[in-house]
Short mmCIF file of C-alpha atoms in Angstrom, two decimals:
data_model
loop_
_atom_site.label_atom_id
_atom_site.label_comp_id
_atom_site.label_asym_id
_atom_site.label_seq_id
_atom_site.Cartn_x
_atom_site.Cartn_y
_atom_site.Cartn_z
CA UNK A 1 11.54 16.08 12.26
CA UNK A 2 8.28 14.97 13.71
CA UNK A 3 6.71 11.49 12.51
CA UNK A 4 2.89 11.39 14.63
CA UNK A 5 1.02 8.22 13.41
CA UNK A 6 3.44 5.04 13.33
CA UNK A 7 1.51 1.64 13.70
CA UNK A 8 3.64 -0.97 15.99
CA UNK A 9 1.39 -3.71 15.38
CA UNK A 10 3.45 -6.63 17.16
CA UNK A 11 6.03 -4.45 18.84
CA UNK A 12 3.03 -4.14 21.35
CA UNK A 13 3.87 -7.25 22.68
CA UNK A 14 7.57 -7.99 21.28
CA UNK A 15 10.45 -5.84 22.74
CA UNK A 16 13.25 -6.73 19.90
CA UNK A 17 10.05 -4.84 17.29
CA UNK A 18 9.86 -1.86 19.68
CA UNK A 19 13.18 -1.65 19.77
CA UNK A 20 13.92 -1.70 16.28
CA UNK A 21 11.18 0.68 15.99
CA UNK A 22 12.75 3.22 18.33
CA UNK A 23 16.23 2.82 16.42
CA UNK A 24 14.60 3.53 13.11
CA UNK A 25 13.77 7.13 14.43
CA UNK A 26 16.76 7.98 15.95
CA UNK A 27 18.85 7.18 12.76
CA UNK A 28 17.06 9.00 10.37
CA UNK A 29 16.65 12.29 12.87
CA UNK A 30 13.35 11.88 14.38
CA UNK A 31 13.22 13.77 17.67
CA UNK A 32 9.03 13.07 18.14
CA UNK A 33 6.80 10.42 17.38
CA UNK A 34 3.27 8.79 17.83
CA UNK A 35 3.48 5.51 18.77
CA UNK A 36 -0.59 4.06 18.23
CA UNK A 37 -2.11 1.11 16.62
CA UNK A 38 -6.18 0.29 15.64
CA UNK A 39 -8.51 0.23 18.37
CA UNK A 40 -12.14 -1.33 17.48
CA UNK A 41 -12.33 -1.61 13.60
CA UNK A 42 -15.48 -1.35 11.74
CA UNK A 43 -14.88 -3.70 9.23
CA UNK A 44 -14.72 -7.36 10.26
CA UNK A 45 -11.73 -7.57 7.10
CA UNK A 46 -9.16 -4.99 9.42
CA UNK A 47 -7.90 -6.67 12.71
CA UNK A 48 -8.27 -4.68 15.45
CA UNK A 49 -4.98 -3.96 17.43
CA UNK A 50 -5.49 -1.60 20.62
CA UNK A 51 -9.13 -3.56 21.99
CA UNK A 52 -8.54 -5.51 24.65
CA UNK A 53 -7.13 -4.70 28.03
CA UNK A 54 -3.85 -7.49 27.28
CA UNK A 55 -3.17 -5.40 24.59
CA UNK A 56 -3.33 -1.51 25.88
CA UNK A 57 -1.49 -2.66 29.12
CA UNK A 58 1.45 -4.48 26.98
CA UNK A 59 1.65 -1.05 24.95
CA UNK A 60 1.66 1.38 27.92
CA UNK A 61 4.09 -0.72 29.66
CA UNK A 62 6.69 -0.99 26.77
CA UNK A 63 6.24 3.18 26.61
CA UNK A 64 6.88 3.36 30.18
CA UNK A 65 9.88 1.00 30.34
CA UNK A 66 11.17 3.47 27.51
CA UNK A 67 10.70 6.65 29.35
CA UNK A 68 12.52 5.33 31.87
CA UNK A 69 15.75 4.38 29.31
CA UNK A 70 18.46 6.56 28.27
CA UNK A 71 17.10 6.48 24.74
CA UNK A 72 14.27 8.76 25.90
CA UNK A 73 16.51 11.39 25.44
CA UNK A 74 17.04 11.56 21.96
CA UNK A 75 13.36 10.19 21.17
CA UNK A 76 10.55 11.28 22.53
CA UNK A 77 7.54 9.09 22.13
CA UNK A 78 3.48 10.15 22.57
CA UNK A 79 1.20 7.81 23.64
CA UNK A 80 -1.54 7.40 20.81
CA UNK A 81 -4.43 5.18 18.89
CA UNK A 82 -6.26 5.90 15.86
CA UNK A 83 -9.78 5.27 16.34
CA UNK A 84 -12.41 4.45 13.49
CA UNK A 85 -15.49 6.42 13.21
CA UNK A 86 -18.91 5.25 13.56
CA UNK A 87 -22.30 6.63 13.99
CA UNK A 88 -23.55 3.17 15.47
CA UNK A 89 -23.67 4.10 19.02
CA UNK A 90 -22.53 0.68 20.82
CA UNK A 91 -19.41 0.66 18.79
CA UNK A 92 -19.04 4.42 19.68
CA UNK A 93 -19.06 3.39 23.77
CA UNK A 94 -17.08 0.59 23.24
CA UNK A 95 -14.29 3.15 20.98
CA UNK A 96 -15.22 5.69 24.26
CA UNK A 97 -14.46 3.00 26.78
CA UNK A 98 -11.27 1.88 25.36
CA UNK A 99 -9.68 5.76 25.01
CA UNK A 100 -10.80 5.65 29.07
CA UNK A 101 -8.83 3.02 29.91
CA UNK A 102 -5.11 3.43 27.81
CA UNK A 103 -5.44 6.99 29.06
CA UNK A 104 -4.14 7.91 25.38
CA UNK A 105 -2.43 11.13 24.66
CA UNK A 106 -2.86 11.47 21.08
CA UNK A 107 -6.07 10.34 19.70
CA UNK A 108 -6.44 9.94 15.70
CA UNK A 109 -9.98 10.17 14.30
CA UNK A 110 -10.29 8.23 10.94
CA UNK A 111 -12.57 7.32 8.76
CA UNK A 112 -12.52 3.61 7.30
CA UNK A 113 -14.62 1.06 5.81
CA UNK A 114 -17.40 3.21 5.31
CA UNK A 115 -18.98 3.85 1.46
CA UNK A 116 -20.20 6.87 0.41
CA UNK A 117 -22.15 8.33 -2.63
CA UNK A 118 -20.00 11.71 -2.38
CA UNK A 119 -16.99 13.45 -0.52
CA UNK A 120 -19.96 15.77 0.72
CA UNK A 121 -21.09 12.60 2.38
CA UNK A 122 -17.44 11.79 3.79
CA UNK A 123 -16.81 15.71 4.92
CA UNK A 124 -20.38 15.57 6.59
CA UNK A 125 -18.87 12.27 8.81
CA UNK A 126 -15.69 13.84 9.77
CA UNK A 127 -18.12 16.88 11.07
CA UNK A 128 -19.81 14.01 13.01
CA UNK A 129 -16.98 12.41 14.12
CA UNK A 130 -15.54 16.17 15.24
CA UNK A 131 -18.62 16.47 17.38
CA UNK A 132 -18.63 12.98 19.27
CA UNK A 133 -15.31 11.86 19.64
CA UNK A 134 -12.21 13.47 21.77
CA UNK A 135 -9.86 13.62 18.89
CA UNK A 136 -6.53 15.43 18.66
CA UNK A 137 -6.06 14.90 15.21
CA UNK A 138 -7.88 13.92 11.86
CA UNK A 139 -6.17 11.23 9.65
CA UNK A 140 -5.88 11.38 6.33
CA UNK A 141 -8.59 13.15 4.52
CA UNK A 142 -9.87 12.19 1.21
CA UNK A 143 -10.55 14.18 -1.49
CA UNK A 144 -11.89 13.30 -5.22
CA UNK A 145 -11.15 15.02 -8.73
CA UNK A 146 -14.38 17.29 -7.52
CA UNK A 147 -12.99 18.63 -3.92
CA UNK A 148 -13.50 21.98 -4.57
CA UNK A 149 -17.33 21.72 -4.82
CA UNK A 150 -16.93 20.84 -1.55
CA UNK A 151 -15.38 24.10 0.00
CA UNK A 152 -18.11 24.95 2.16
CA UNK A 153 -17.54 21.40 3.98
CA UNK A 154 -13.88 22.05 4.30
CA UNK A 155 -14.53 25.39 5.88
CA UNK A 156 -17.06 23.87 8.16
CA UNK A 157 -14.44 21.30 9.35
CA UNK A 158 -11.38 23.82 9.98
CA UNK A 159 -13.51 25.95 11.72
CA UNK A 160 -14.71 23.16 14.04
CA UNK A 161 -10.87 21.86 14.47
CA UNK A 162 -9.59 25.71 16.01
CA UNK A 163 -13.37 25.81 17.90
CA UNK A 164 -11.61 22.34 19.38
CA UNK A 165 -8.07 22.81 18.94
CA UNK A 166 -8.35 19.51 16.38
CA UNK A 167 -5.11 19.57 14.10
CA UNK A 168 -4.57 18.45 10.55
CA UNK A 169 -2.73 15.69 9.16
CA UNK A 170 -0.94 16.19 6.17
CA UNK A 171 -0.13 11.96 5.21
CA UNK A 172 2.78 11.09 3.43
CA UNK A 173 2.11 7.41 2.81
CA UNK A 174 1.22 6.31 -0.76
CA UNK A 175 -1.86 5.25 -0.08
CA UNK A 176 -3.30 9.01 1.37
CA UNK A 177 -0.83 11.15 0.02
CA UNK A 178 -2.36 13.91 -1.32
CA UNK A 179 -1.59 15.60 -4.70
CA UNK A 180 0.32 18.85 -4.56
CA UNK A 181 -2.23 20.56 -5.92
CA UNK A 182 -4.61 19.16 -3.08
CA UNK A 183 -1.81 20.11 -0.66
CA UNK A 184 -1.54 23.40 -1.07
CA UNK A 185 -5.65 23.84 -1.39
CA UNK A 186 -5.54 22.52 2.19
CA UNK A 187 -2.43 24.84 3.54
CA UNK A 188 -4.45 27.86 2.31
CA UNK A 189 -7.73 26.86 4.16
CA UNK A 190 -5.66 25.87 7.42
CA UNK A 191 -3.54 28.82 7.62
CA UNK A 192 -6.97 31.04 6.51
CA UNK A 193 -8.65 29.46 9.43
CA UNK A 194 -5.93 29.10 11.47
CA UNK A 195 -5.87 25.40 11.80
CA UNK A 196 -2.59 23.12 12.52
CA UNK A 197 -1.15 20.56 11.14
CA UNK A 198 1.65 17.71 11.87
CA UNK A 199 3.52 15.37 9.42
CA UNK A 200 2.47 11.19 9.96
CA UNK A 201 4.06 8.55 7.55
CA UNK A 202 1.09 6.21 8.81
CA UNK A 203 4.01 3.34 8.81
CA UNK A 204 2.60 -0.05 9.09
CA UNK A 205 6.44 -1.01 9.53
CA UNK A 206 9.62 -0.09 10.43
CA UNK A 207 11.07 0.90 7.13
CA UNK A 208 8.04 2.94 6.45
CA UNK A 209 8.84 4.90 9.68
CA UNK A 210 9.64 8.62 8.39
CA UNK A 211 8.52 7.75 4.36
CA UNK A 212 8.13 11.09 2.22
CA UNK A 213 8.03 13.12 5.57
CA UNK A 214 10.74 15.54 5.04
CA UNK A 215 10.33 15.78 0.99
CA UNK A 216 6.61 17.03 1.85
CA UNK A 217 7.78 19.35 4.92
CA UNK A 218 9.81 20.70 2.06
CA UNK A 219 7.32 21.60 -0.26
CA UNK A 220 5.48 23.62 2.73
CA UNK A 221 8.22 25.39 3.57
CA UNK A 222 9.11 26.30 -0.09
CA UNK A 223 5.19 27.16 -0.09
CA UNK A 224 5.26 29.20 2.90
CA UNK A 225 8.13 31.53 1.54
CA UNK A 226 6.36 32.13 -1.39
CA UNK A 227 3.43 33.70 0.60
#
């Protein structure tokens, strides 16, 4: 079992967190994780986690100290942020300058804090935010009552994601999990257009490390062997 977008938040800075972090995955059979928090935020209302160099040089050193543990055996950690997207160019450098410097291996593209008048709007973004940012993966993606109006977009995006290798990721949390109806729209497009995809609980804490991943993995599989 996989689990690629866990927030640490303090366990940045505190080792007890990390560590309880770490423990979390191992006893509910994680074998991979992303480790990431926030970089620059585009609302003022969202603290920003992963900004400064204090903070990306605590992180990288508590992921280093644990490759270096015996626990690296049974866990193996990636090296991530999630990133917000912007069209304002300074905060793009700034978002630019900070992946530079952690030397990230996973970066998550997401879209927060912006309002739109349509999901056409929102697809349009992520399109955007495909072209100008070095993403690995796309967070969360929303869709309305009226996504399937929106097909063309969808396409647009998957076939931009295998042009760049860009993967899907399918949320569990309940605040982006999508319906299974909206689930298995999106595994027909990705396998039709032969995108990825990887499981992320988007925990904000340790208990939320792993939440709904394996009852969704089993709805794919179940989906794939009815194909």
């Amino acid at each position: 079992m996989e689990d690629m977008h866990i927030h640490l938040k303090n366990a940045i800075y505190e080792q007890n967190l990390f560590d309880q972090y770490v423990k979390r995955c191992i006893d509910i059979g994680i074998e991979k994780v992303v480790f990431l928090d926030h970089g620059n935020r585009i609302s003022n209302k969202h603290k920003p986690v992963l900004y400064t160099k204090e903070a990306i040089d605590s992180f990288n050193n508590k992921i280093s100290i644990y490759r270096n543990s015996d626990k690296s055996v049974k866990l193996t950690i990636i090296k991530g942020i999630e990133i917000d997207y912007s069209n304002n160019l300074d905060f793009r450098n700034e978002t630019l300058n900070i992946i530079q410097y952690g030397q990230f291996e996973w970066i998550i593209g997401a879209i927060h804090s912006i309002k739109f008048d349509n999901l056409g709007q929102y697809l349009k973004s992520i399109l955007d935010m495909l072209d100008n940012y070095p993403i690995t993966a796309i967070a969360h993606i929303k869709m309305d009552k009226d996504y399937k109006l929106y097909q063309d977009l969808f396409i647009d995006i998957l076939n931009k994601c295998h042009e760049k290798n860009v993967l899907i990721e399918i949320n569990t949390s309940n605040r982006a999990r999508w319906s299974d109806e909206q689930l298995y729209y999106m595994l027909e497009l990705m396998r039709k257009y032969k995108v990825d995809f990887v499981y992320s609980s988007d925990a904000h804490s340790v208990d939320d490390v792993g939440y709904m991943i394996r009852e969704t993995s089993e709805k794919v599989e179940k989906w794939k062997k009815r194909k």
